[in-house]
Amino acid sequence: MDRRQFVAGAGVGVAASASAFPMPAIAQGVRELKMVTIWPKGLPGLQSGAERVARSITAMSGGRLTVKVFPAGQLVGAMESFDAVSSGLADLYHGSEITWAGKSATFAYFCNVPFGFTADEINAWIYYGGGQALWDELSAGFGLKAFLCGNTGPQMGGWFTKELTSVEAFKGLRYRMPGIGGDVLRRLGAVVVTLPGGEIIPSLRSGAIDASEFVGPWVDMALGLHKAAKYYYYPGFHEPGAALSLSMNKKLWDSLDSTEKSIIEGAAAAENTRSLAEATAGNATALEQLLRDPAIQIRKVDDTILQELGKISGEVLSEASRKDDLARRVYDSFIKFRTAAVRWGDISERAFLNARALPYPFGG
């Protein structure tokens, strides 16, 4: 999912918006905080999640921290959210760290990377595997303090106007795929395209692109992608469990007392859990609708294709880790935790899912 492309040309420049962003208003012990997001107004699960965590912070603090949310384009454009908060023009942003790969490619790890973590695994790495400390170090360099604040769950491989039959089928395939996933596909000969979300459907219909990933059944159907392409492939190798983030200006964070910090941390953690549950429920319901649609064919990507994608993904990540010391330390931490998580997953969740998939009567 390319969060960088949700809003094309939306909003005004950060510098031009300075007058709209005074420092947090403090009156009678109340801080009025501005949260900007990278999501368009009304986007289910993403913008709605940002609004929900803002309400939680306000309610949990008894109004002591009052958060007002501005979707992308209202105060700044989606791609200006990072700089707005880093500079202190806004107080918080809700988004996805892969959006800021142009600032540092290492930010991608704190969303997800190809063949990386499941939603549960990235939570475990951030909370208990040293990931948060590395994220803090990276974010502090930009004047930010970041938290996990949501997850889309497993994503799909995307919508295709033609069948994906082999690795060779990627050659010349015009595929909308952002970020590291796009870097992987380029090595297979794909023509990787970056488009705003609103341009995906007309581009598929006109033949300007042959395929596009986005999120999963719930959000994809809300956008209308099922009306523009016939083949829906799984799994999404590029973002197996995409984490969302809440980030605050670090000077503001440092000025909060321990109670206020606990409120923000608690609200973000609660939203991290709730958003994943919401996405799981939404995707399950939406998938049932797609399965009943005779015009849609849901296909699994062949294992030989996945193996090649996995091999190249590993190469791309290893090469990127050589850029600087922090990139290497994040990569090493990721690889170490992933190795252990895969071993545990094989005899726990994977083993159970395989058992559950066996043919036997169950239920009435």
Short mmCIF file of C-alpha atoms in Angstrom, two decimals:
data_model
loop_
_atom_site.label_atom_id
_atom_site.label_comp_id
_atom_site.label_asym_id
_atom_site.label_seq_id
_atom_site.Cartn_x
_atom_site.Cartn_y
_atom_site.Cartn_z
CA MET A 1 0.00 0.00 0.00
CA ASP A 2 1.54 3.31 -1.04
CA ARG A 3 0.58 5.73 1.66
CA ARG A 4 2.77 8.35 0.03
CA GLN A 5 0.34 8.49 -2.88
CA PHE A 6 -3.04 8.75 -1.17
CA VAL A 7 -3.35 12.44 -1.81
CA ALA A 8 -1.93 13.96 -4.96
CA GLY A 9 -1.38 17.66 -4.73
CA ALA A 10 -3.41 17.90 -1.54
CA GLY A 11 -2.76 20.61 1.00
CA VAL A 12 -0.30 23.45 1.06
CA GLY A 13 3.40 23.62 1.82
CA VAL A 14 4.60 23.30 5.38
CA ALA A 15 6.26 26.67 5.33
CA ALA A 16 3.13 28.33 4.00
CA SER A 17 1.12 26.66 6.76
CA ALA A 18 3.15 27.95 9.68
CA SER A 19 0.49 30.40 10.79
CA ALA A 20 -1.96 27.51 11.09
CA PHE A 21 0.26 25.71 13.58
CA PRO A 22 0.94 27.60 16.78
CA MET A 23 2.65 25.63 19.49
CA PRO A 24 0.23 23.63 21.64
CA ALA A 25 -2.23 26.00 23.26
CA ILE A 26 -2.04 25.71 27.03
CA ALA A 27 -4.91 27.24 28.98
CA GLN A 28 -5.73 26.30 32.56
CA GLY A 29 -3.65 23.12 32.29
CA VAL A 30 -5.19 22.03 28.96
CA ARG A 31 -2.97 21.30 25.96
CA GLU A 32 -4.68 21.57 22.59
CA LEU A 33 -2.80 19.31 20.18
CA LYS A 34 -3.02 19.17 16.39
CA MET A 35 -2.70 15.76 14.73
CA VAL A 36 -2.12 15.62 10.99
CA THR A 37 -2.49 12.37 9.05
CA ILE A 38 -1.38 10.94 5.74
CA TRP A 39 -4.87 9.54 5.10
CA PRO A 40 -7.72 11.08 3.13
CA LYS A 41 -10.91 11.94 4.96
CA GLY A 42 -13.19 8.96 5.56
CA LEU A 43 -10.73 6.17 4.68
CA PRO A 44 -11.91 3.18 6.77
CA GLY A 45 -9.50 1.67 9.27
CA LEU A 46 -6.79 4.25 8.62
CA GLN A 47 -8.17 7.77 8.96
CA SER A 48 -10.90 6.37 11.22
CA GLY A 49 -8.19 4.81 13.40
CA ALA A 50 -6.39 8.14 13.71
CA GLU A 51 -9.60 9.79 14.82
CA ARG A 52 -10.26 7.02 17.32
CA VAL A 53 -6.86 7.31 19.02
CA ALA A 54 -7.30 11.08 19.20
CA ARG A 55 -10.62 10.60 20.98
CA SER A 56 -8.99 8.11 23.34
CA ILE A 57 -6.20 10.50 24.32
CA THR A 58 -8.70 13.28 24.92
CA ALA A 59 -11.01 11.05 26.98
CA MET A 60 -8.28 9.30 28.98
CA SER A 61 -6.76 12.64 29.96
CA GLY A 62 -10.12 14.09 30.94
CA GLY A 63 -9.59 16.76 28.32
CA ARG A 64 -6.19 17.73 29.69
CA LEU A 65 -4.76 16.70 26.30
CA THR A 66 -7.27 17.66 23.63
CA VAL A 67 -6.42 16.33 20.18
CA LYS A 68 -7.90 17.67 16.95
CA VAL A 69 -7.37 15.60 13.80
CA PHE A 70 -6.73 16.98 10.32
CA PRO A 71 -6.85 14.52 7.39
CA ALA A 72 -4.34 14.89 4.59
CA GLY A 73 -4.84 18.09 2.69
CA GLN A 74 -6.66 20.06 5.37
CA LEU A 75 -3.62 21.69 6.97
CA VAL A 76 -0.73 20.05 5.15
CA GLY A 77 -0.47 17.48 2.42
CA ALA A 78 0.11 13.83 3.24
CA MET A 79 3.80 13.97 2.41
CA GLU A 80 4.30 17.09 4.54
CA SER A 81 3.11 15.50 7.79
CA PHE A 82 6.56 14.32 8.87
CA ASP A 83 8.19 17.73 8.44
CA ALA A 84 5.24 19.51 10.05
CA VAL A 85 5.63 17.50 13.25
CA SER A 86 9.43 17.42 13.18
CA SER A 87 9.56 21.22 12.97
CA GLY A 88 6.90 21.75 15.64
CA LEU A 89 4.32 23.21 13.28
CA ALA A 90 2.04 20.29 14.17
CA ASP A 91 2.14 18.15 17.30
CA LEU A 92 1.48 14.59 16.10
CA TYR A 93 1.06 12.62 12.91
CA HIS A 94 -0.71 9.32 12.27
CA GLY A 95 0.65 7.40 9.33
CA SER A 96 3.01 4.66 8.25
CA GLU A 97 6.78 4.83 8.57
CA ILE A 98 7.42 3.44 5.09
CA THR A 99 6.15 6.80 3.85
CA TRP A 100 9.35 8.39 5.11
CA ALA A 101 11.79 6.09 3.32
CA GLY A 102 13.03 9.16 1.48
CA LYS A 103 14.25 10.52 4.83
CA SER A 104 15.87 7.20 5.70
CA ALA A 105 15.24 3.81 4.12
CA THR A 106 15.49 2.34 7.63
CA PHE A 107 12.05 3.74 8.49
CA ALA A 108 10.56 0.92 6.38
CA TYR A 109 11.36 -1.66 9.07
CA PHE A 110 8.95 0.06 11.45
CA CYS A 111 6.08 -0.51 9.03
CA ASN A 112 7.18 -3.78 7.44
CA VAL A 113 9.44 -5.12 4.72
CA PRO A 114 9.04 -7.89 2.13
CA PHE A 115 8.90 -11.34 3.72
CA GLY A 116 9.24 -9.68 7.10
CA PHE A 117 7.06 -9.95 10.19
CA THR A 118 3.44 -10.82 10.74
CA ALA A 119 1.44 -8.28 12.72
CA ASP A 120 2.03 -10.20 15.96
CA GLU A 121 5.73 -10.54 15.21
CA ILE A 122 6.35 -6.87 14.52
CA ASN A 123 4.53 -6.07 17.76
CA ALA A 124 6.81 -8.53 19.57
CA TRP A 125 9.95 -7.08 18.00
CA ILE A 126 9.01 -3.48 18.77
CA TYR A 127 7.74 -4.09 22.30
CA TYR A 128 10.09 -6.85 23.49
CA GLY A 129 12.82 -7.42 20.90
CA GLY A 130 14.66 -4.12 20.98
CA GLY A 131 12.82 -2.58 18.06
CA GLN A 132 11.43 0.39 19.98
CA ALA A 133 14.89 1.51 21.14
CA LEU A 134 16.16 1.43 17.56
CA TRP A 135 13.07 3.26 16.34
CA ASP A 136 13.57 5.86 19.06
CA GLU A 137 17.16 6.39 17.94
CA LEU A 138 16.14 6.79 14.31
CA SER A 139 13.20 9.08 15.08
CA ALA A 140 15.13 11.25 17.54
CA GLY A 141 17.45 12.25 14.73
CA PHE A 142 14.45 13.96 13.15
CA GLY A 143 13.04 15.42 16.36
CA LEU A 144 10.31 12.80 16.78
CA LYS A 145 9.07 10.15 19.23
CA ALA A 146 7.11 7.32 17.61
CA PHE A 147 4.77 4.53 18.73
CA LEU A 148 2.96 1.61 17.15
CA CYS A 149 -0.62 2.69 16.59
CA GLY A 150 -2.32 0.18 14.31
CA ASN A 151 -1.84 -2.60 11.79
CA THR A 152 -3.54 -3.48 8.52
CA GLY A 153 -2.92 -7.18 9.02
CA PRO A 154 -1.83 -9.35 6.06
CA GLN A 155 -2.07 -7.58 2.74
CA MET A 156 -2.95 -9.02 -0.65
CA GLY A 157 -0.61 -9.26 -3.61
CA GLY A 158 -2.83 -7.06 -5.71
CA TRP A 159 -5.28 -6.78 -8.57
CA PHE A 160 -4.23 -7.96 -12.03
CA THR A 161 -5.82 -7.59 -15.44
CA LYS A 162 -3.91 -10.67 -16.65
CA GLU A 163 -2.85 -13.94 -15.05
CA LEU A 164 0.47 -14.22 -13.22
CA THR A 165 1.75 -17.57 -14.47
CA SER A 166 5.52 -17.49 -13.86
CA VAL A 167 8.47 -15.37 -12.80
CA GLU A 168 8.91 -14.42 -16.46
CA ALA A 169 5.44 -12.84 -16.42
CA PHE A 170 6.87 -9.91 -14.45
CA LYS A 171 8.97 -8.81 -17.43
CA GLY A 172 7.38 -5.66 -18.81
CA LEU A 173 4.46 -5.91 -16.36
CA ARG A 174 3.31 -2.41 -15.45
CA TYR A 175 2.78 -2.87 -11.73
CA ARG A 176 1.89 -0.25 -9.14
CA MET A 177 4.04 -1.29 -6.21
CA PRO A 178 5.75 1.25 -3.92
CA GLY A 179 8.76 1.04 -1.67
CA ILE A 180 11.06 -1.93 -1.21
CA GLY A 181 8.52 -4.23 -2.86
CA GLY A 182 8.85 -2.15 -6.00
CA ASP A 183 12.65 -2.41 -5.82
CA VAL A 184 12.29 -6.19 -5.74
CA LEU A 185 9.97 -6.28 -8.76
CA ARG A 186 12.28 -4.08 -10.83
CA ARG A 187 14.93 -6.79 -10.58
CA LEU A 188 12.47 -9.18 -12.22
CA GLY A 189 11.92 -6.80 -15.11
CA ALA A 190 8.65 -5.22 -13.99
CA VAL A 191 7.90 -1.62 -14.90
CA VAL A 192 7.16 -0.29 -11.43
CA VAL A 193 4.69 2.58 -11.36
CA THR A 194 3.84 4.97 -8.54
CA LEU A 195 0.30 6.35 -8.61
CA PRO A 196 -2.02 8.13 -6.19
CA GLY A 197 -4.78 5.89 -4.87
CA GLY A 198 -7.40 7.81 -6.82
CA GLU A 199 -5.66 7.07 -10.13
CA ILE A 200 -5.43 3.29 -9.75
CA ILE A 201 -8.88 2.43 -11.11
CA PRO A 202 -8.75 4.58 -14.27
CA SER A 203 -5.19 3.37 -14.92
CA LEU A 204 -6.24 -0.28 -14.70
CA ARG A 205 -9.26 0.31 -16.91
CA SER A 206 -7.31 2.21 -19.55
CA GLY A 207 -4.46 -0.28 -19.64
CA ALA A 208 -1.92 2.25 -18.37
CA ILE A 209 -1.03 -0.34 -15.71
CA ASP A 210 -1.52 -4.10 -15.62
CA ALA A 211 -1.59 -4.63 -11.86
CA SER A 212 -1.75 -2.78 -8.56
CA GLU A 213 -1.42 -3.65 -4.92
CA PHE A 214 -3.24 -1.64 -2.26
CA VAL A 215 -4.22 -3.15 1.11
CA GLY A 216 -6.70 -6.00 1.57
CA PRO A 217 -10.30 -6.89 0.65
CA TRP A 218 -11.93 -4.42 3.06
CA VAL A 219 -10.10 -1.25 2.00
CA ASP A 220 -9.68 -2.38 -1.62
CA MET A 221 -13.43 -2.82 -2.04
CA ALA A 222 -14.07 0.55 -0.42
CA LEU A 223 -11.84 2.05 -3.11
CA GLY A 224 -13.61 0.03 -5.84
CA LEU A 225 -10.63 -1.94 -7.13
CA HIS A 226 -12.75 -5.06 -7.58
CA LYS A 227 -14.54 -3.27 -10.41
CA ALA A 228 -11.35 -2.59 -12.35
CA ALA A 229 -9.48 -5.92 -12.48
CA LYS A 230 -10.43 -9.59 -12.63
CA TYR A 231 -7.62 -11.42 -10.84
CA TYR A 232 -6.92 -10.91 -7.13
CA TYR A 233 -3.66 -12.53 -6.04
CA TYR A 234 -2.40 -13.52 -2.60
CA PRO A 235 -0.30 -13.38 -0.48
CA GLY A 236 1.13 -9.88 -0.33
CA PHE A 237 4.85 -10.58 -0.03
CA HIS A 238 5.70 -6.88 0.30
CA GLU A 239 3.84 -6.01 3.53
CA PRO A 240 2.84 -9.12 5.51
CA GLY A 241 1.53 -7.07 8.44
CA ALA A 242 1.86 -3.33 7.91
CA ALA A 243 2.26 -1.38 11.15
CA LEU A 244 0.82 2.12 11.51
CA SER A 245 2.41 4.78 13.68
CA LEU A 246 1.68 7.71 15.94
CA SER A 247 4.57 10.15 16.16
CA MET A 248 4.94 13.25 18.33
CA ASN A 249 7.30 16.19 18.22
CA LYS A 250 10.10 15.12 20.59
CA LYS A 251 10.46 18.47 22.35
CA LEU A 252 6.76 18.37 23.10
CA TRP A 253 7.03 14.75 24.25
CA ASP A 254 9.89 15.63 26.59
CA SER A 255 7.80 18.44 28.09
CA LEU A 256 4.96 16.10 29.12
CA ASP A 257 4.73 14.70 32.62
CA SER A 258 4.73 10.97 33.31
CA THR A 259 0.94 10.74 33.44
CA GLU A 260 0.51 12.45 30.08
CA LYS A 261 3.16 10.21 28.52
CA SER A 262 1.43 7.12 29.90
CA ILE A 263 -1.88 8.26 28.44
CA ILE A 264 -0.43 8.68 24.96
CA GLU A 265 1.46 5.38 25.13
CA GLY A 266 -1.62 3.57 26.41
CA ALA A 267 -3.95 5.05 23.80
CA ALA A 268 -1.55 4.14 20.99
CA ALA A 269 -1.14 0.58 22.28
CA ALA A 270 -4.91 0.14 22.57
CA GLU A 271 -5.42 1.40 19.02
CA ASN A 272 -2.67 -0.92 17.82
CA THR A 273 -4.72 -3.88 19.05
CA ARG A 274 -8.13 -2.59 18.05
CA SER A 275 -7.22 -1.59 14.50
CA LEU A 276 -5.87 -5.06 13.74
CA ALA A 277 -9.07 -6.62 15.06
CA GLU A 278 -11.12 -4.22 12.94
CA ALA A 279 -9.07 -5.02 9.83
CA THR A 280 -9.38 -8.77 10.43
CA ALA A 281 -13.15 -8.51 10.77
CA GLY A 282 -13.47 -6.18 7.78
CA ASN A 283 -11.30 -8.35 5.54
CA ALA A 284 -13.14 -11.55 6.46
CA THR A 285 -16.51 -9.98 5.62
CA ALA A 286 -15.26 -8.38 2.41
CA LEU A 287 -13.64 -11.62 1.24
CA GLU A 288 -16.98 -13.41 1.52
CA GLN A 289 -18.47 -10.80 -0.81
CA LEU A 290 -15.63 -11.23 -3.30
CA LEU A 291 -15.97 -15.02 -3.25
CA ARG A 292 -19.62 -14.66 -4.26
CA ASP A 293 -18.74 -12.38 -7.18
CA PRO A 294 -18.50 -14.48 -10.39
CA ALA A 295 -16.47 -11.74 -12.07
CA ILE A 296 -13.58 -12.06 -9.59
CA GLN A 297 -10.98 -14.84 -9.56
CA ILE A 298 -8.93 -15.10 -6.36
CA ARG A 299 -5.62 -16.80 -7.07
CA LYS A 300 -2.59 -17.87 -5.05
CA VAL A 301 0.83 -16.79 -6.29
CA ASP A 302 2.76 -19.91 -7.29
CA ASP A 303 5.41 -21.07 -4.82
CA THR A 304 8.16 -20.87 -7.44
CA ILE A 305 7.36 -17.17 -7.88
CA LEU A 306 7.28 -16.60 -4.13
CA GLN A 307 10.66 -18.30 -3.70
CA GLU A 308 12.25 -15.99 -6.27
CA LEU A 309 10.61 -12.94 -4.71
CA GLY A 310 11.90 -14.05 -1.31
CA LYS A 311 15.46 -14.51 -2.53
CA ILE A 312 15.57 -11.09 -4.19
CA SER A 313 13.92 -9.43 -1.18
CA GLY A 314 16.70 -10.74 1.04
CA GLU A 315 19.31 -9.36 -1.33
CA VAL A 316 17.69 -5.92 -1.49
CA LEU A 317 17.43 -5.66 2.30
CA SER A 318 21.02 -6.81 2.83
CA GLU A 319 22.34 -4.24 0.36
CA ALA A 320 20.33 -1.43 1.99
CA SER A 321 21.77 -2.32 5.41
CA ARG A 322 25.23 -1.18 4.31
CA LYS A 323 24.26 2.49 4.10
CA ASP A 324 25.13 3.45 7.68
CA ASP A 325 25.71 2.08 11.17
CA LEU A 326 22.12 2.45 12.36
CA ALA A 327 20.77 0.79 9.21
CA ARG A 328 23.06 -2.16 9.89
CA ARG A 329 22.04 -2.45 13.53
CA VAL A 330 18.34 -2.32 12.66
CA TYR A 331 18.86 -4.95 9.96
CA ASP A 332 20.83 -7.22 12.31
CA SER A 333 18.14 -6.93 14.99
CA PHE A 334 15.42 -7.63 12.43
CA ILE A 335 17.19 -10.72 11.05
CA LYS A 336 17.92 -12.14 14.51
CA PHE A 337 14.35 -11.71 15.70
CA ARG A 338 12.86 -12.93 12.42
CA THR A 339 14.92 -16.12 12.60
CA ALA A 340 13.64 -16.91 16.09
CA ALA A 341 10.07 -15.89 15.22
CA VAL A 342 10.02 -18.20 12.18
CA ARG A 343 11.16 -21.16 14.29
CA TRP A 344 8.48 -20.49 16.90
CA GLY A 345 5.83 -19.81 14.27
CA ASP A 346 6.51 -23.11 12.53
CA ILE A 347 5.58 -25.18 15.58
CA SER A 348 2.88 -22.87 16.92
CA GLU A 349 0.66 -20.80 14.64
CA ARG A 350 1.61 -22.47 11.35
CA ALA A 351 1.19 -25.93 12.90
CA PHE A 352 -2.24 -25.02 14.24
CA LEU A 353 -3.40 -23.45 10.97
CA ASN A 354 -2.29 -26.57 9.09
CA ALA A 355 -4.21 -28.71 11.56
CA ARG A 356 -7.29 -26.52 11.28
CA ALA A 357 -7.17 -26.82 7.48
CA LEU A 358 -7.34 -30.63 7.54
CA PRO A 359 -10.59 -32.13 6.20
CA TYR A 360 -12.88 -33.13 9.07
CA PRO A 361 -16.45 -32.33 10.08
CA PHE A 362 -16.69 -29.36 12.40
CA GLY A 363 -19.79 -27.54 13.57
CA GLY A 364 -23.43 -28.05 12.68
#
